[in-house]
Structures are given as C-alpha cells and as structure tokens.
C-alpha cells in the first residue's frame, strides 16, 4: 500500500514578519472599483413625505407595499408634490395621458427615485413618463412587435422555438414598466391602447396545459405574464406541479420583475416563498430545473433590502438569473452596465440577457441603437466570470426570436436597419430591427422623413443581407 502523496510546504516571508515584501503583480485596488458592494440601506424611504413616519417593519411588509402601491397619477403626484415643481407635475400628467401603459408604482420603487433631479433619474425614466420627453413612434413599429399572438396556438401561450414555450399566466404585475413589450395586454386599458386581456382563468390555463402536454418536443416553459409575482401561492404550486408532472418538461422559469420593485414579498410573503421553494425542490428531486428569472435594469434598483431577499432565495436553493433591457439614459453607458453586472454578481444574481429595446409604442425616448449594444458588450466582456456576463441580444421583430446583437446579416448605421436570420424559427425569413431615427446621422434622418423612402430602405437592407449569403 503506497503512502498518500503530500504536497510540499512552501515557506514565505513578508514585510510583517521582517522579511522582504511579496511583490505585487497588480497595483493597489482603487476603492472606486468596489463601489458595487456599497448598497443603499437605512430608512431611505422617509425622504418621501408620504412615508415619513413609516417604520422598517411596516415598509418590509409586502401587504403594506401592495396596499399602498400607486395606481393613479394624482396619487403619485400627491405623494411627492413637496419635492417637485408644478411644471414637473403637469409634465407627468401629460405623459400618462399619452402612454400605452397604465400606472402602478410601489412605495419601494418611488423611494429609490432621486427626486432632487427626477427628470434625469434612470428609475423615473422607466416608470413615470414625461410628456415633454416623448418622441414619435418609429414608422415601422407594431403594437405586438414580437408577434407573440401570431405564434400563440391557444390564448396566452407562445410557441416559437422548437423546444420552448412562453406561458402568459396572467396580465397584471406588481408595477407597470413604461417599456413593456406586452403593452398590448398588460394592465388596464389606457387612453392609447385597448388591451388584449389574459386573465388567470382555469379554462384558459387548461387549454395551455393540454397543448404543452400534446407537444413532446416541448421541454422548457417560461411562466410569465404579466408577472409571476402576482400569482397566488396556490397558483405557483398548481402551475409548477402540473408542468413537473408532464414527462416532456425538463426546465421551467418563473419570470418576475418583482425583486427589482418589491423585494419585500420574498422576505415577508412566506406562503408565496414556500410555494416557489417547494416547486424548486420537487423539480430537483425529479432531476428537473426550476429557476427564477428577474429583471434589474439599473444598479440603483439593488439595495440592502434586495440583498436580504436574494440571500433568502440563495439559502433555499433558488437559482436567480437576470434579463435587462438596454435603455437610453438608464444603462446605456459602460459605467452603468459594469456596475449593474458587478452588483448583481455580488448578490448572486446571474446576468443572462441584455435586450436591445423592443419597438414599443410610446417609449421611443428610451430606445437606443444596435451599435450601442455591440460596444457595451465589448466593454463588459472580461469584467467578471463568463457565467455572470450577459449576452446582448435583439429580440427580432416579427417573431424571429433572440439573436446575438452582432450576428446580423447586414447593418446599415446610416438608415439604422439591421437584418437578422433565425434558422431554427424560419430558415428563409429575414427579420429587421430599426434604430431610433433621432439617433441616426443626418442623411438617415432625411430618408426616414420621406415616407416614399421607407420601403426602399427595407428592400435595400434585405438585398444586402441576401448578397452576403451568396
């Protein structure tokens, strides 16, 4: 019998022990590079007049957060009127009148906005429209730009990729994002949009389950909406266990904006939390993957309260991935994107996707260019581990699905038209994305100002893409 191998012990000397200092391979760390660990804490919500007397226990109560979530512009303005000018209030009223999304803002989210400069604040930009900042929609915009309804065999179930389906279980969320790609369905009707309603009814769900069970190629289901946060505990269990019981299903993700806008639910809604953990644990025993997908867009959305919520999920064995949307004035700089990625990594949230902003009605001021995404991908690659580095994608308009942003067949930066192929969806089709017109060079803006040029530019782009394939 051979003796176990022992590693040699290497003795070193350091300045502390009187020897020579160990040479540093890198310069001392700049404290600014560790700012991702500095999370907002304390009773920061008390700066809002309406929450001045709210103690921590109350603020952490998910029921209090839900009850005091603001759903009317006048109530929002009433909560912050001591902090903003009358001109800002009028601008917000005009913004909501012209918005496709209804209002829903949690006290937590309202407290994270910098009300000393709300016009420039990245969180205000995402949830509270200003009429003065709105821009005309792109002429090629479609209300359902991703054609989710066209790929729906039954209401609320999109089957586009061969082995994956999107189950829209309901049409409400804990907050409503201005930039929601499902503004055609999420929330109540607005002055601009009459919604396609996807209410959580047993009959609609049964039709979706029957379809999933009938398609042996389906292995992966995204449970979204709306937002899985708004499903009751018994709904989480019913949907999760029904899908786990299907032999063909191997993976599922519960998709929610909730951790970014109301992390209190994870901390104090024990029934919902236990239901999610129960489905995750049962899936693991069946060798099936159940994870949580969330949606942080800016580093200011991650606080000490977020850390507590993420720690609870992590301790319970719930894996969390993140999908961000690239937005102008929110996260379209290398500094903002680097900090977002590092802060999420610090809290065990894995960066998965960054979407180039979909063509959504009423939010042209938030969109940016494919070129911006390509440059940001270069800037963040190598910042941290690959599994914490997001892929920057274009969700191709017309139903092409997610394409790596720099995998285009053709990209004309003057006209802002990029052309993608999606062989696993439709091998022959070309899918076109359009950069915001106001960010194009003058020559491109001039062509888009002439309606007769619109189809000409599209035909030119597709022809160039076909020439590349030859």
XYZ file of C-alpha atoms in Angstrom:
470
model
C 0.000 0.000 0.000
C 1.508 3.310 -1.064
C 1.722 6.313 1.215
C -0.561 9.257 0.425
C 1.082 11.971 -1.617
C 1.925 15.045 0.411
C 2.187 18.468 -1.133
C 5.408 20.311 -0.331
C 5.071 23.124 2.184
C 6.389 26.404 0.814
C 7.526 28.905 3.390
C 7.355 32.595 2.579
C 8.454 35.740 4.290
C 6.632 39.032 4.292
C 7.270 42.530 5.497
C 5.081 41.784 8.521
C 7.442 39.003 9.634
C 10.561 41.010 8.999
C 11.436 39.659 5.569
C 11.182 41.151 2.105
C 7.661 42.133 0.983
C 5.933 39.841 -1.504
C 5.959 41.651 -4.852
C 2.526 42.756 -6.087
C 1.574 41.669 -9.601
C -1.074 44.377 -9.795
C -1.278 47.927 -8.443
C -3.308 48.575 -5.277
C -7.054 48.270 -5.784
C -8.849 51.519 -6.492
C -11.720 51.694 -3.952
C -13.955 53.020 -6.750
C -13.808 49.594 -8.388
C -15.555 48.106 -5.332
C -18.494 50.504 -5.323
C -20.762 47.619 -6.349
C -20.626 46.439 -2.722
C -21.994 49.726 -1.408
C -25.726 49.081 -1.159
C -28.311 51.648 -0.170
C -29.538 50.953 3.361
C -31.198 52.639 6.311
C -34.656 54.170 6.250
C -34.197 55.825 2.858
C -37.959 55.816 2.231
C -38.528 58.525 4.863
C -37.372 61.183 2.377
C -40.776 60.739 0.694
C -43.307 62.920 2.556
C -45.977 60.222 2.400
C -43.649 57.678 4.078
C -42.014 59.973 6.634
C -43.499 58.122 9.617
C -43.248 54.548 8.259
C -41.056 52.250 10.358
C -38.917 49.447 8.928
C -41.252 46.595 9.876
C -44.115 48.283 8.053
C -42.020 49.117 4.992
C -40.845 45.498 4.744
C -44.415 44.177 4.850
C -45.363 43.061 1.342
C -49.050 43.613 2.118
C -48.372 47.239 3.048
C -46.338 47.669 -0.155
C -49.146 46.226 -2.267
C -51.877 48.207 -0.497
C -50.011 51.496 -0.920
C -48.889 50.881 -4.495
C -49.872 53.951 -6.512
C -52.160 53.387 -9.491
C -53.359 56.919 -10.271
C -51.257 59.864 -11.476
C -52.900 62.224 -8.990
C -51.962 59.934 -6.071
C -48.370 59.685 -7.281
C -48.090 63.430 -7.554
C -49.724 63.859 -4.160
C -47.032 61.640 -2.610
C -44.141 63.709 -3.990
C -45.649 67.156 -4.523
C -43.455 68.703 -1.814
C -40.394 67.502 -3.734
C -41.138 68.597 -7.307
C -42.109 71.741 -9.187
C -45.639 72.306 -10.566
C -44.186 72.124 -14.086
C -42.990 68.594 -13.430
C -46.445 67.577 -12.192
C -48.054 68.921 -15.375
C -45.439 67.101 -17.469
C -46.228 63.789 -15.745
C -49.973 64.211 -16.262
C -49.376 64.765 -19.965
C -47.036 61.774 -20.101
C -49.579 59.353 -18.655
C -52.313 60.672 -20.935
C -50.142 59.736 -23.930
C -48.742 56.462 -22.559
C -49.798 52.934 -23.627
C -49.167 51.637 -20.094
C -51.265 52.314 -17.020
C -49.629 53.450 -13.777
C -48.512 51.120 -10.989
C -45.568 52.155 -8.769
C -44.676 50.584 -5.415
C -43.635 52.704 -2.392
C -40.242 50.977 -2.510
C -39.686 51.993 -6.120
C -40.935 55.529 -5.519
C -38.403 55.837 -2.684
C -35.470 54.914 -4.926
C -36.027 57.772 -7.367
C -33.793 60.823 -6.923
C -36.472 63.483 -6.513
C -33.863 66.245 -6.447
C -33.401 65.577 -10.177
C -36.313 63.410 -11.305
C -36.073 64.336 -14.985
C -32.671 62.646 -15.321
C -33.263 59.830 -12.824
C -32.942 56.385 -14.505
C -35.758 54.831 -12.447
C -38.175 57.677 -13.137
C -37.429 57.251 -16.836
C -38.522 53.600 -16.699
C -41.824 54.004 -14.863
C -43.060 57.604 -14.983
C -43.396 59.202 -18.449
C -42.892 62.902 -19.095
C -44.886 64.332 -21.978
C -42.022 66.679 -22.858
C -39.648 63.736 -23.383
C -41.911 61.559 -25.564
C -40.944 61.102 -29.197
C -42.942 59.959 -32.241
C -43.061 56.176 -32.649
C -40.888 54.655 -35.352
C -42.947 54.260 -38.554
C -42.186 50.525 -38.612
C -43.472 49.953 -35.079
C -46.134 47.283 -34.481
C -48.059 47.133 -31.169
C -47.156 43.423 -30.867
C -43.726 43.836 -32.434
C -42.552 40.338 -31.453
C -45.692 38.722 -32.925
C -46.328 36.749 -29.740
C -50.029 36.493 -30.530
C -49.313 35.216 -34.037
C -47.294 32.355 -32.519
C -49.985 31.509 -29.949
C -51.795 28.193 -30.628
C -54.055 28.963 -27.651
C -54.564 32.325 -25.874
C -51.589 33.242 -23.696
C -49.188 30.533 -24.875
C -46.467 31.426 -27.391
C -44.681 28.517 -29.099
C -41.862 29.883 -31.271
C -38.678 27.965 -30.534
C -38.757 24.195 -31.155
C -38.462 23.068 -27.529
C -39.645 26.131 -25.557
C -42.953 27.872 -24.922
C -43.927 31.067 -23.134
C -46.944 30.741 -20.830
C -48.566 34.094 -20.059
C -50.402 33.041 -16.927
C -51.946 36.451 -16.175
C -51.923 40.070 -17.324
C -51.033 42.038 -14.175
C -47.747 42.964 -12.490
C -46.594 44.454 -9.156
C -45.573 47.572 -11.146
C -46.068 48.590 -14.759
C -42.965 49.426 -16.798
C -43.312 52.096 -19.467
C -41.255 49.976 -21.849
C -43.222 46.719 -21.522
C -43.124 44.760 -24.760
C -46.559 43.388 -23.843
C -48.241 46.758 -23.527
C -50.839 45.216 -25.858
C -52.022 43.024 -22.970
C -50.566 44.018 -19.585
C -52.542 46.272 -17.243
C -55.803 48.072 -17.767
C -56.901 49.920 -20.903
C -55.361 53.359 -21.368
C -56.227 56.398 -23.462
C -53.919 54.971 -26.144
C -54.421 51.185 -26.053
C -57.352 48.813 -25.610
C -55.742 45.704 -24.146
C -55.908 42.047 -25.102
C -56.818 40.553 -21.718
C -55.149 37.359 -20.451
C -56.877 36.801 -17.137
C -55.890 33.819 -14.949
C -58.874 31.588 -15.634
C -58.931 27.823 -15.185
C -60.326 27.252 -18.676
C -57.557 29.248 -20.383
C -54.874 27.548 -18.312
C -56.263 24.085 -19.092
C -56.082 24.794 -22.823
C -52.436 25.851 -22.414
C -51.559 22.751 -20.355
C -53.285 20.485 -22.882
C -51.247 21.991 -25.706
C -47.950 21.648 -23.794
C -48.707 18.031 -22.945
C -49.574 17.283 -26.593
C -46.208 18.509 -27.909
C -43.435 16.028 -26.980
C -40.756 18.387 -28.330
C -41.542 20.991 -25.641
C -39.084 20.722 -22.748
C -38.758 24.303 -21.477
C -41.571 26.566 -20.217
C -41.327 30.219 -19.183
C -44.109 31.197 -16.758
C -44.648 34.914 -17.183
C -47.447 37.331 -17.943
C -47.868 39.852 -16.546
C -45.727 38.728 -13.691
C -45.392 35.519 -11.667
C -45.146 37.710 -8.546
C -48.880 38.320 -8.868
C -49.735 34.629 -8.859
C -51.077 33.392 -5.544
C -49.148 30.694 -3.673
C -51.634 28.012 -4.729
C -51.223 29.142 -8.348
C -47.435 28.774 -8.148
C -47.896 25.250 -6.835
C -50.623 24.320 -9.312
C -48.745 25.562 -12.389
C -45.356 24.290 -11.239
C -46.525 20.824 -10.249
C -48.750 20.414 -13.306
C -45.774 21.088 -15.559
C -43.403 18.942 -13.497
C -45.818 16.033 -13.866
C -45.514 16.190 -17.677
C -42.773 13.746 -18.775
C -41.646 16.014 -21.627
C -40.970 19.064 -19.435
C -37.375 19.321 -18.185
C -36.996 23.012 -17.371
C -39.156 25.921 -16.266
C -38.534 29.511 -15.223
C -40.831 31.742 -13.197
C -40.344 35.235 -14.644
C -40.831 38.298 -12.468
C -39.893 41.956 -12.197
C -40.790 41.696 -8.506
C -37.338 41.503 -6.865
C -36.404 44.819 -8.525
C -39.535 46.701 -7.462
C -40.858 44.926 -4.351
C -38.254 42.597 -2.761
C -40.349 42.728 0.412
C -42.567 39.954 -0.955
C -39.691 37.473 -0.865
C -38.971 38.458 2.738
C -42.471 38.539 4.213
C -44.858 36.580 1.950
C -43.976 33.210 3.428
C -46.768 31.350 1.631
C -45.627 32.524 -1.825
C -41.961 31.946 -0.988
C -42.647 28.434 0.341
C -44.693 27.576 -2.744
C -41.846 28.592 -5.047
C -39.237 26.749 -2.993
C -41.480 23.690 -2.879
C -41.708 23.537 -6.675
C -37.931 24.097 -6.984
C -37.175 21.295 -4.516
C -39.641 18.877 -6.105
C -38.151 19.621 -9.506
C -34.652 18.934 -8.220
C -35.739 15.552 -6.846
C -37.174 14.765 -10.294
C -33.919 15.965 -11.913
C -35.747 18.905 -13.481
C -34.633 22.530 -13.346
C -36.864 25.229 -11.849
C -35.356 28.726 -11.565
C -36.386 32.333 -11.038
C -35.807 34.890 -13.802
C -35.875 38.516 -12.782
C -35.335 41.943 -14.290
C -32.897 44.510 -12.854
C -32.028 47.352 -15.234
C -30.028 49.790 -13.125
C -27.658 49.393 -10.145
C -29.831 51.723 -8.020
C -32.509 49.024 -8.039
C -30.324 46.780 -5.854
C -30.331 47.760 -2.168
C -29.712 46.178 1.211
C -33.348 45.015 1.116
C -32.615 43.335 -2.225
C -29.614 41.641 -0.640
C -31.756 40.196 2.150
C -34.253 38.878 -0.404
C -31.584 37.368 -2.653
C -29.867 35.789 0.346
C -33.140 34.125 1.338
C -33.593 32.711 -2.158
C -29.974 31.568 -2.307
C -30.154 29.850 1.082
C -33.256 27.985 -0.096
C -31.518 26.781 -3.244
C -33.366 29.006 -5.727
C -31.163 29.978 -8.680
C -31.766 33.520 -9.989
C -30.994 34.788 -13.500
C -31.488 38.337 -14.778
C -32.704 39.788 -18.057
C -32.143 43.516 -18.562
C -33.441 45.861 -21.235
C -30.947 48.293 -22.760
C -32.400 51.789 -22.319
C -31.197 55.253 -23.203
C -30.387 57.287 -20.110
C -30.710 54.221 -17.867
C -27.975 51.672 -18.569
C -26.533 52.595 -21.977
C -23.098 53.646 -20.702
C -20.197 51.313 -19.863
C -20.129 52.703 -16.311
C -23.796 51.947 -15.606
C -23.714 48.496 -17.221
C -20.496 47.470 -15.471
C -21.876 48.495 -12.084
C -25.172 46.698 -12.721
C -23.418 43.458 -13.656
C -20.975 43.568 -10.740
C -23.677 44.446 -8.208
C -25.911 41.626 -9.396
C -22.990 39.201 -9.219
C -22.305 40.345 -5.655
C -25.889 39.388 -4.742
C -25.836 36.007 -6.543
C -27.974 37.193 -9.458
C -26.567 35.862 -12.718
C -26.632 38.224 -15.703
C -28.276 36.315 -18.560
C -29.506 38.666 -21.300
C -29.444 42.357 -22.130
C -32.141 43.033 -24.709
C -31.802 45.788 -27.268
C -35.033 47.685 -26.548
C -38.021 46.308 -28.477
C -40.031 48.592 -30.734
C -42.684 49.512 -28.172
C -45.352 52.161 -28.528
C -44.782 55.393 -26.610
C -41.173 54.873 -25.496
C -39.012 55.954 -28.409
C -37.117 58.169 -25.935
C -35.836 55.011 -24.198
C -34.617 53.110 -27.250
C -31.021 53.160 -28.430
C -29.024 51.591 -31.250
C -27.717 48.124 -32.039
C -24.292 49.756 -32.308
C -24.566 50.837 -28.651
C -25.227 47.234 -27.620
C -22.257 45.960 -29.607
C -19.927 48.475 -27.961
C -21.275 47.751 -24.469
C -20.728 44.022 -24.984
C -17.075 44.744 -25.729
C -16.777 46.947 -22.660
C -18.184 44.398 -20.179
C -16.633 41.235 -21.603
C -13.826 40.194 -19.250
C -15.130 42.307 -16.378
C -16.123 39.223 -14.415
C -16.708 35.500 -14.912
C -18.380 34.449 -18.147
C -21.398 32.994 -16.369
C -22.017 36.445 -14.859
C -21.596 38.248 -18.191
C -24.795 38.838 -20.180
C -25.362 38.156 -23.848
C -26.590 41.260 -25.677
C -29.462 40.289 -27.950
C -32.021 41.665 -30.371
C -35.429 40.021 -29.971
C -36.079 40.135 -33.683
C -39.289 41.960 -34.635
C -41.772 39.795 -36.466
C -41.144 36.712 -34.356
C -37.541 35.839 -35.152
C -36.654 35.362 -31.520
C -33.478 36.329 -29.708
C -30.425 36.914 -31.889
C -26.937 37.864 -30.706
C -26.798 41.610 -31.415
C -23.690 41.382 -33.615
C -24.868 38.309 -35.573
C -26.675 40.447 -38.150
C -26.563 39.587 -41.848
C -26.438 43.302 -42.629
C -26.386 46.528 -40.606
C -26.633 49.982 -42.173
C -25.737 52.505 -39.492
C -26.998 55.371 -41.657
C -30.547 54.044 -42.023
C -30.419 52.196 -38.689
C -31.703 48.953 -40.243
C -30.187 45.660 -39.108
C -31.182 42.347 -40.693
C -31.136 39.018 -38.857
C -31.822 35.397 -39.721
C -33.227 32.821 -37.325
C -32.735 29.351 -38.864
C -34.446 27.459 -36.043
C -37.565 29.622 -36.373
C -37.726 30.206 -40.143
C -34.630 29.446 -42.214
C -35.707 31.613 -45.146
C -37.073 34.695 -43.382
C -35.284 37.972 -42.738
C -36.082 39.898 -39.552
C -35.457 43.624 -39.365
C -34.693 45.839 -36.387
C -34.814 49.642 -36.653
C -32.644 52.026 -34.626
C -34.325 55.214 -33.315
C -34.473 57.783 -36.098
C -33.304 60.685 -33.927
C -30.010 58.871 -33.226
C -29.203 58.355 -36.909
C -26.845 60.515 -38.969
C -28.483 63.432 -40.760
C -28.619 61.548 -44.068
C -30.534 58.685 -42.459
C -32.958 61.009 -40.712
C -33.621 62.742 -44.008
C -34.513 59.460 -45.721
C -36.909 58.444 -42.931
C -38.579 61.866 -43.183
C -39.728 60.828 -46.672
C -42.389 58.052 -46.478
C -41.590 57.043 -50.045
C -38.119 56.003 -48.871
C -39.272 53.634 -46.123
C -39.856 50.524 -48.213
C -36.882 51.378 -50.415
C -34.573 51.262 -47.382
C -36.083 47.952 -46.260
C -35.612 46.382 -49.699
C -32.023 47.646 -49.837
C -31.260 46.077 -46.444
C -32.764 42.697 -47.344
C -30.950 42.691 -50.699
C -27.648 43.405 -48.941
C -28.326 40.575 -46.480
C -29.036 38.152 -49.336
C -25.872 39.205 -51.162
C -23.853 38.341 -48.074
C -25.257 34.787 -48.077
C -24.311 34.126 -51.714
